[in-house]
Amino acid sequence: MSGEIATPALIVHADIARRNVATYAALAGEHGVNLRPHAKTHKSEVLAGWQRDAGAQGLTVATYQEAEYFVGAGHHDVFIACPPIGAARQRALASLARAADVIVSADSVDAVAAINDVARAVSRPIRYYWEVDAGFARFGSGAGEATVAELLDAQRYSHASFAGLMAFNGRSYAVEDARDVATVSRAETELVLHTTELLRRAGREVPVVSIGSTPSAATVAAIPGITEIRPGTYIFNDATQVALGVATLADCAQTVCATVISAPADGRIVIDAGSKALPKEVMSPLTVGYGIALGYPGLVVERVSEEASVLVWSSPDHADPPRVGDQIQIVSNHCCSATYLFSHFLLISGGDVERLPVRARTR
């Protein structure tokens, strides 16, 4: 690729993305679980439509702004993975609840009280998933008795309707050997299933048990008792999923296209994609640098500045480097963040190129 695209640019290869959508739809179908993909990855009603057409039952979103966008685009079964804490979120939830079948998350009695207040105001019950901390130590009450005690306390809020348990299986990102992803995912999931059993013994029905994350999806979908998976990254994949053994480079549908703008020393080049275009994230100890340069094995994205990145060869014995003026494609470490950094992406399908806006990125 040489000088064809104004760079930096975000590229989505439609054939690969569609194949990924079909693969995970088949996974969910094989194991009889609901697939509720996380749309924060692509932030596009077009790609959400691909997922719905392939059999996804609803969407997951990260923010109330994303929910407003997707509901406005005709997606009316939306789970918002964020408690409605704060007046702005509660106003947004009230509006959404009048227009669609939304579910929200909660991990405290205070969050359930907020859901209850909104539900009373709109004169209709609002469903929520209670989040259990499966070890990632972000959202979620403690697995087991701690969650049971809080949920039983929350029963007094009759307008907030308990719809199930959820968790984010995030510890799989921290493994130091890709072969451990399945083992860690099973351990995380067992904490949620144990909590589910305790709730049922206490007389509380648990209609849905929902687990998120792409690395864990294949393992979790096959575990009896899981009813829903919420992967997001799978539609694009990224360097982190490749490092974890979840995907190959052939499964990576999203790239950042950049131009080599300098080659100041042997073994070092500079591209025009810095942190405003290429996420400066390291999500796994197994990744090398800040992305993978397609077609140049051993070329490492070593440093990311604001407007430029420095790539170096990991070995003095390397292939011919890209030249000044050449365009290269980088598979980022985190495709969800890469999406957010651009106002639009170029959807490439065969010989056709379509410019699609990233409308759900506005906060």
XYZ file of C-alpha atoms in Angstrom:
363
model
C 0.000 0.000 0.000
C 1.616 3.266 -1.050
C 0.075 6.723 -0.708
C -3.488 5.591 -1.401
C -5.265 6.780 1.759
C -5.109 9.997 3.787
C -3.522 8.827 7.010
C -3.869 7.983 9.784
C -7.057 6.127 8.921
C -9.119 3.389 10.531
C -9.811 0.441 8.241
C -12.409 -2.301 8.686
C -12.245 -5.303 6.376
C -15.874 -6.332 5.926
C -15.282 -9.926 4.877
C -13.235 -10.678 7.999
C -15.670 -8.897 10.328
C -18.643 -10.754 8.845
C -16.806 -14.051 9.244
C -16.113 -13.264 12.896
C -19.773 -12.386 13.438
C -20.820 -15.716 11.940
C -18.274 -17.653 14.014
C -19.539 -16.349 17.341
C -23.177 -16.660 16.317
C -22.465 -20.320 15.571
C -20.685 -20.704 18.934
C -23.719 -19.357 20.800
C -26.084 -21.475 18.761
C -24.068 -24.646 19.314
C -24.271 -24.266 23.091
C -27.773 -22.807 23.311
C -26.776 -19.501 24.908
C -27.905 -15.987 24.110
C -25.336 -13.804 22.322
C -25.554 -10.168 23.426
C -22.491 -8.572 21.759
C -20.837 -5.492 23.204
C -21.323 -2.720 20.663
C -18.721 -0.410 22.213
C -16.238 -2.214 19.980
C -17.638 -0.856 16.708
C -20.118 1.881 17.758
C -21.943 1.440 14.440
C -25.580 0.644 13.717
C -24.464 -0.980 10.454
C -22.238 -3.541 12.173
C -24.783 -4.013 14.963
C -27.212 -4.884 12.190
C -24.842 -7.589 10.962
C -24.777 -9.057 14.464
C -28.564 -8.923 14.834
C -29.095 -10.508 11.421
C -26.718 -13.336 12.397
C -28.814 -14.143 15.461
C -27.628 -11.859 18.276
C -30.371 -11.271 20.815
C -29.899 -7.696 21.892
C -26.827 -5.537 22.390
C -24.565 -4.565 25.243
C -23.326 -0.978 25.523
C -20.956 0.785 27.902
C -22.610 4.190 28.279
C -26.040 5.768 28.284
C -25.030 7.826 25.271
C -24.285 4.635 23.348
C -27.676 3.294 24.418
C -29.422 6.417 23.152
C -27.698 6.077 19.803
C -28.489 2.398 19.274
C -32.080 2.702 20.496
C -32.510 5.643 18.124
C -31.174 3.428 15.327
C -33.831 0.793 16.002
C -32.125 -1.582 18.461
C -34.661 -1.904 21.254
C -33.164 -4.700 23.392
C -30.142 -3.037 24.969
C -28.210 -3.833 28.130
C -26.282 -0.901 29.615
C -23.282 -2.203 31.569
C -23.128 0.784 33.895
C -25.201 1.543 37.021
C -27.482 4.615 36.670
C -25.701 6.645 39.312
C -26.047 10.417 38.922
C -28.869 12.645 37.722
C -27.731 12.692 34.075
C -27.729 8.889 33.785
C -31.099 8.684 35.516
C -32.641 11.199 33.111
C -31.210 9.228 30.192
C -32.535 5.970 31.623
C -36.018 7.432 32.021
C -36.060 8.466 28.375
C -34.695 5.116 27.220
C -37.147 3.121 29.330
C -40.051 4.882 27.650
C -38.720 3.992 24.193
C -37.194 0.524 24.501
C -36.659 -2.615 26.558
C -33.489 -1.635 28.386
C -31.638 -3.497 31.099
C -29.077 -1.812 33.338
C -26.413 -3.097 35.695
C -26.270 -2.724 39.451
C -23.762 -3.806 42.069
C -25.141 -2.089 45.162
C -28.452 -1.501 46.906
C -27.999 2.209 46.162
C -27.917 1.448 42.427
C -31.111 -0.613 42.698
C -32.744 2.261 44.589
C -31.828 4.606 41.727
C -33.311 2.170 39.189
C -36.445 1.939 41.318
C -36.838 5.731 41.406
C -36.618 5.968 37.629
C -39.017 3.063 37.140
C -41.605 4.701 39.379
C -41.216 7.964 37.493
C -41.898 6.316 34.123
C -44.598 3.999 35.523
C -43.003 0.786 34.295
C -40.587 -1.718 35.821
C -36.948 -1.567 34.725
C -34.862 -4.737 34.667
C -31.345 -5.011 35.999
C -28.492 -7.512 36.039
C -26.608 -7.643 39.334
C -22.855 -7.684 38.765
C -20.671 -10.135 40.638
C -16.930 -9.515 40.928
C -15.361 -12.623 39.397
C -11.861 -11.464 40.319
C -11.212 -8.488 38.035
C -11.770 -6.093 40.978
C -13.654 -3.413 39.068
C -17.454 -3.400 39.324
C -19.304 -6.051 41.290
C -20.126 -7.242 44.772
C -18.197 -10.114 46.277
C -19.108 -13.533 44.958
C -21.146 -15.820 47.198
C -22.834 -14.732 50.421
C -21.976 -11.043 50.015
C -23.988 -10.812 46.802
C -26.852 -12.875 48.244
C -27.172 -10.554 51.245
C -27.245 -7.411 49.116
C -29.698 -8.801 46.590
C -32.087 -9.963 49.290
C -31.898 -6.484 50.796
C -32.612 -4.940 47.377
C -35.886 -6.888 47.059
C -37.688 -4.071 48.846
C -37.459 -1.974 45.694
C -40.408 -3.420 43.821
C -40.208 -1.290 40.660
C -36.663 -2.483 39.901
C -36.910 -5.969 38.444
C -34.031 -8.399 39.044
C -33.271 -10.097 35.695
C -30.140 -12.089 36.480
C -26.464 -12.109 37.403
C -23.599 -10.837 35.280
C -19.819 -10.727 35.433
C -16.862 -9.585 33.389
C -14.245 -12.314 33.005
C -11.307 -9.924 32.821
C -8.608 -11.920 34.600
C -7.933 -13.877 31.421
C -6.200 -10.781 30.049
C -3.522 -11.071 32.739
C -2.381 -14.640 32.046
C 1.288 -15.130 31.298
C 0.669 -18.223 29.192
C -2.099 -18.281 26.590
C -2.838 -21.893 27.530
C -4.168 -20.618 30.873
C -7.016 -18.538 29.373
C -9.548 -21.377 29.545
C -8.561 -22.381 33.081
C -8.859 -18.834 34.411
C -12.158 -18.300 32.578
C -13.633 -21.431 34.128
C -12.514 -20.333 37.610
C -14.109 -16.901 37.167
C -17.323 -18.439 35.920
C -17.533 -20.904 38.814
C -17.675 -17.961 41.234
C -20.748 -16.654 39.436
C -22.404 -20.066 39.249
C -21.755 -20.629 42.952
C -23.458 -17.312 43.683
C -26.339 -18.329 41.447
C -26.832 -21.560 43.389
C -26.811 -19.735 46.730
C -29.443 -17.292 45.487
C -31.685 -20.117 44.326
C -31.333 -21.843 47.697
C -32.429 -18.558 49.271
C -35.558 -18.599 47.111
C -34.451 -16.074 44.499
C -34.864 -17.027 40.864
C -31.959 -16.146 38.558
C -33.387 -15.944 35.017
C -30.113 -15.010 33.288
C -26.458 -15.733 34.020
C -24.452 -13.479 31.697
C -20.672 -13.467 31.220
C -18.668 -10.910 29.253
C -15.284 -10.870 27.461
C -14.021 -12.235 24.173
C -11.120 -14.360 25.524
C -13.484 -16.330 27.765
C -16.427 -16.681 25.369
C -15.644 -20.069 23.825
C -14.975 -21.630 27.230
C -17.876 -19.992 29.036
C -20.490 -20.773 26.376
C -19.938 -24.482 26.961
C -20.356 -24.358 30.754
C -23.775 -25.596 31.961
C -25.702 -22.857 33.763
C -24.475 -19.978 31.608
C -27.347 -18.521 29.596
C -25.742 -15.500 27.903
C -22.335 -14.358 26.620
C -21.340 -10.745 25.946
C -18.139 -10.669 23.849
C -17.320 -7.457 22.011
C -13.816 -7.484 20.590
C -14.499 -10.599 18.505
C -16.010 -8.678 15.585
C -12.626 -7.016 14.881
C -10.079 -8.804 17.114
C -6.744 -7.153 17.882
C -3.136 -7.823 18.864
C -4.196 -8.721 22.394
C -6.576 -11.445 21.206
C -3.804 -12.775 18.943
C -1.356 -12.877 21.866
C -3.919 -14.710 24.011
C -4.434 -17.323 21.303
C -8.076 -16.366 20.815
C -7.563 -15.166 17.239
C -4.997 -15.157 14.436
C -3.911 -12.216 12.336
C -6.197 -13.556 9.619
C -9.106 -12.911 12.035
C -8.192 -9.240 12.594
C -10.713 -7.082 10.724
C -9.611 -3.664 11.970
C -6.309 -1.929 11.205
C -4.870 1.544 11.582
C -3.390 2.631 8.266
C -0.332 4.861 8.650
C 2.308 6.393 6.410
C 6.057 6.086 6.993
C 7.099 9.722 7.264
C 10.717 9.277 8.359
C 13.496 6.679 8.453
C 16.131 8.569 10.450
C 18.347 5.586 11.264
C 18.916 2.038 10.180
C 16.331 -0.191 11.845
C 14.056 2.672 12.879
C 11.080 4.267 11.129
C 8.479 6.823 12.146
C 4.811 6.665 11.172
C 2.132 9.355 11.302
C -0.161 7.456 13.717
C 0.439 8.476 17.319
C -1.697 8.131 20.430
C -4.540 10.060 18.779
C -4.911 7.193 16.300
C -3.200 4.163 17.850
C -4.194 3.214 21.407
C -1.323 3.454 23.839
C -2.511 0.448 25.803
C -0.936 -2.764 26.997
C -3.754 -5.099 28.044
C -1.764 -8.322 28.288
C 1.805 -9.188 29.291
C 1.923 -11.349 26.158
C 1.760 -8.505 23.632
C 4.928 -6.913 22.228
C 4.857 -3.146 21.802
C 1.687 -1.293 20.865
C 0.481 -3.287 17.891
C 1.420 -5.590 15.032
C 2.669 -4.256 11.685
C 1.081 -6.485 9.058
C 3.522 -7.933 6.565
C 6.597 -7.034 8.615
C 7.308 -9.732 11.211
C 9.680 -8.425 13.847
C 8.839 -4.756 13.291
C 7.775 -3.528 16.734
C 5.729 -0.434 17.593
C 8.154 0.549 20.319
C 7.082 4.103 21.231
C 3.858 6.045 20.755
C 3.915 9.838 20.918
C 0.948 12.139 20.400
C 1.157 12.434 16.599
C 3.746 9.804 15.650
C 5.013 6.370 16.600
C 8.489 4.843 16.401
C 8.877 1.319 15.021
C 12.083 -0.694 15.385
C 13.231 -4.130 14.323
C 13.438 -6.686 17.102
C 16.388 -8.361 15.359
C 19.223 -7.059 13.155
C 18.434 -9.896 10.751
C 15.187 -8.625 9.265
C 13.324 -8.249 6.003
C 13.468 -5.095 3.913
C 11.815 -2.283 5.900
C 8.986 -0.145 4.567
C 10.309 2.989 2.852
C 9.432 6.621 3.427
C 6.077 7.226 1.774
C 4.923 3.615 2.105
C 1.692 2.934 3.925
C 1.493 0.117 6.465
C -1.345 -1.340 8.486
C -1.145 -1.811 12.243
C -3.341 -4.165 14.240
C -3.715 -2.274 17.509
C -3.574 -3.758 20.991
C -7.167 -2.672 21.653
C -9.619 -2.357 18.794
C -12.385 -0.824 20.955
C -10.191 2.146 21.855
C -9.007 2.493 18.258
C -12.627 2.859 17.160
C -13.178 5.640 19.682
C -10.186 7.609 18.398
C -11.713 8.110 14.932
C -14.796 9.963 13.739
C -15.259 7.449 10.924
C -13.779 4.274 9.475
C -13.281 2.989 5.957
C -15.268 -0.193 5.375
C -13.531 -2.198 2.658
C -15.545 -4.877 0.909
C -13.872 -6.378 -2.142
C -13.000 -3.401 -4.304
C -15.561 -1.115 -2.651
C -14.715 1.440 0.037
C -17.458 3.013 2.161
C -16.904 5.751 4.727
C -18.977 5.018 7.847
C -19.293 7.411 10.795
C -18.545 6.304 14.348
C -21.672 7.945 15.692
C -21.800 6.368 19.146
C -18.440 7.806 20.257
C -19.782 11.163 21.482
C -20.014 11.556 25.245
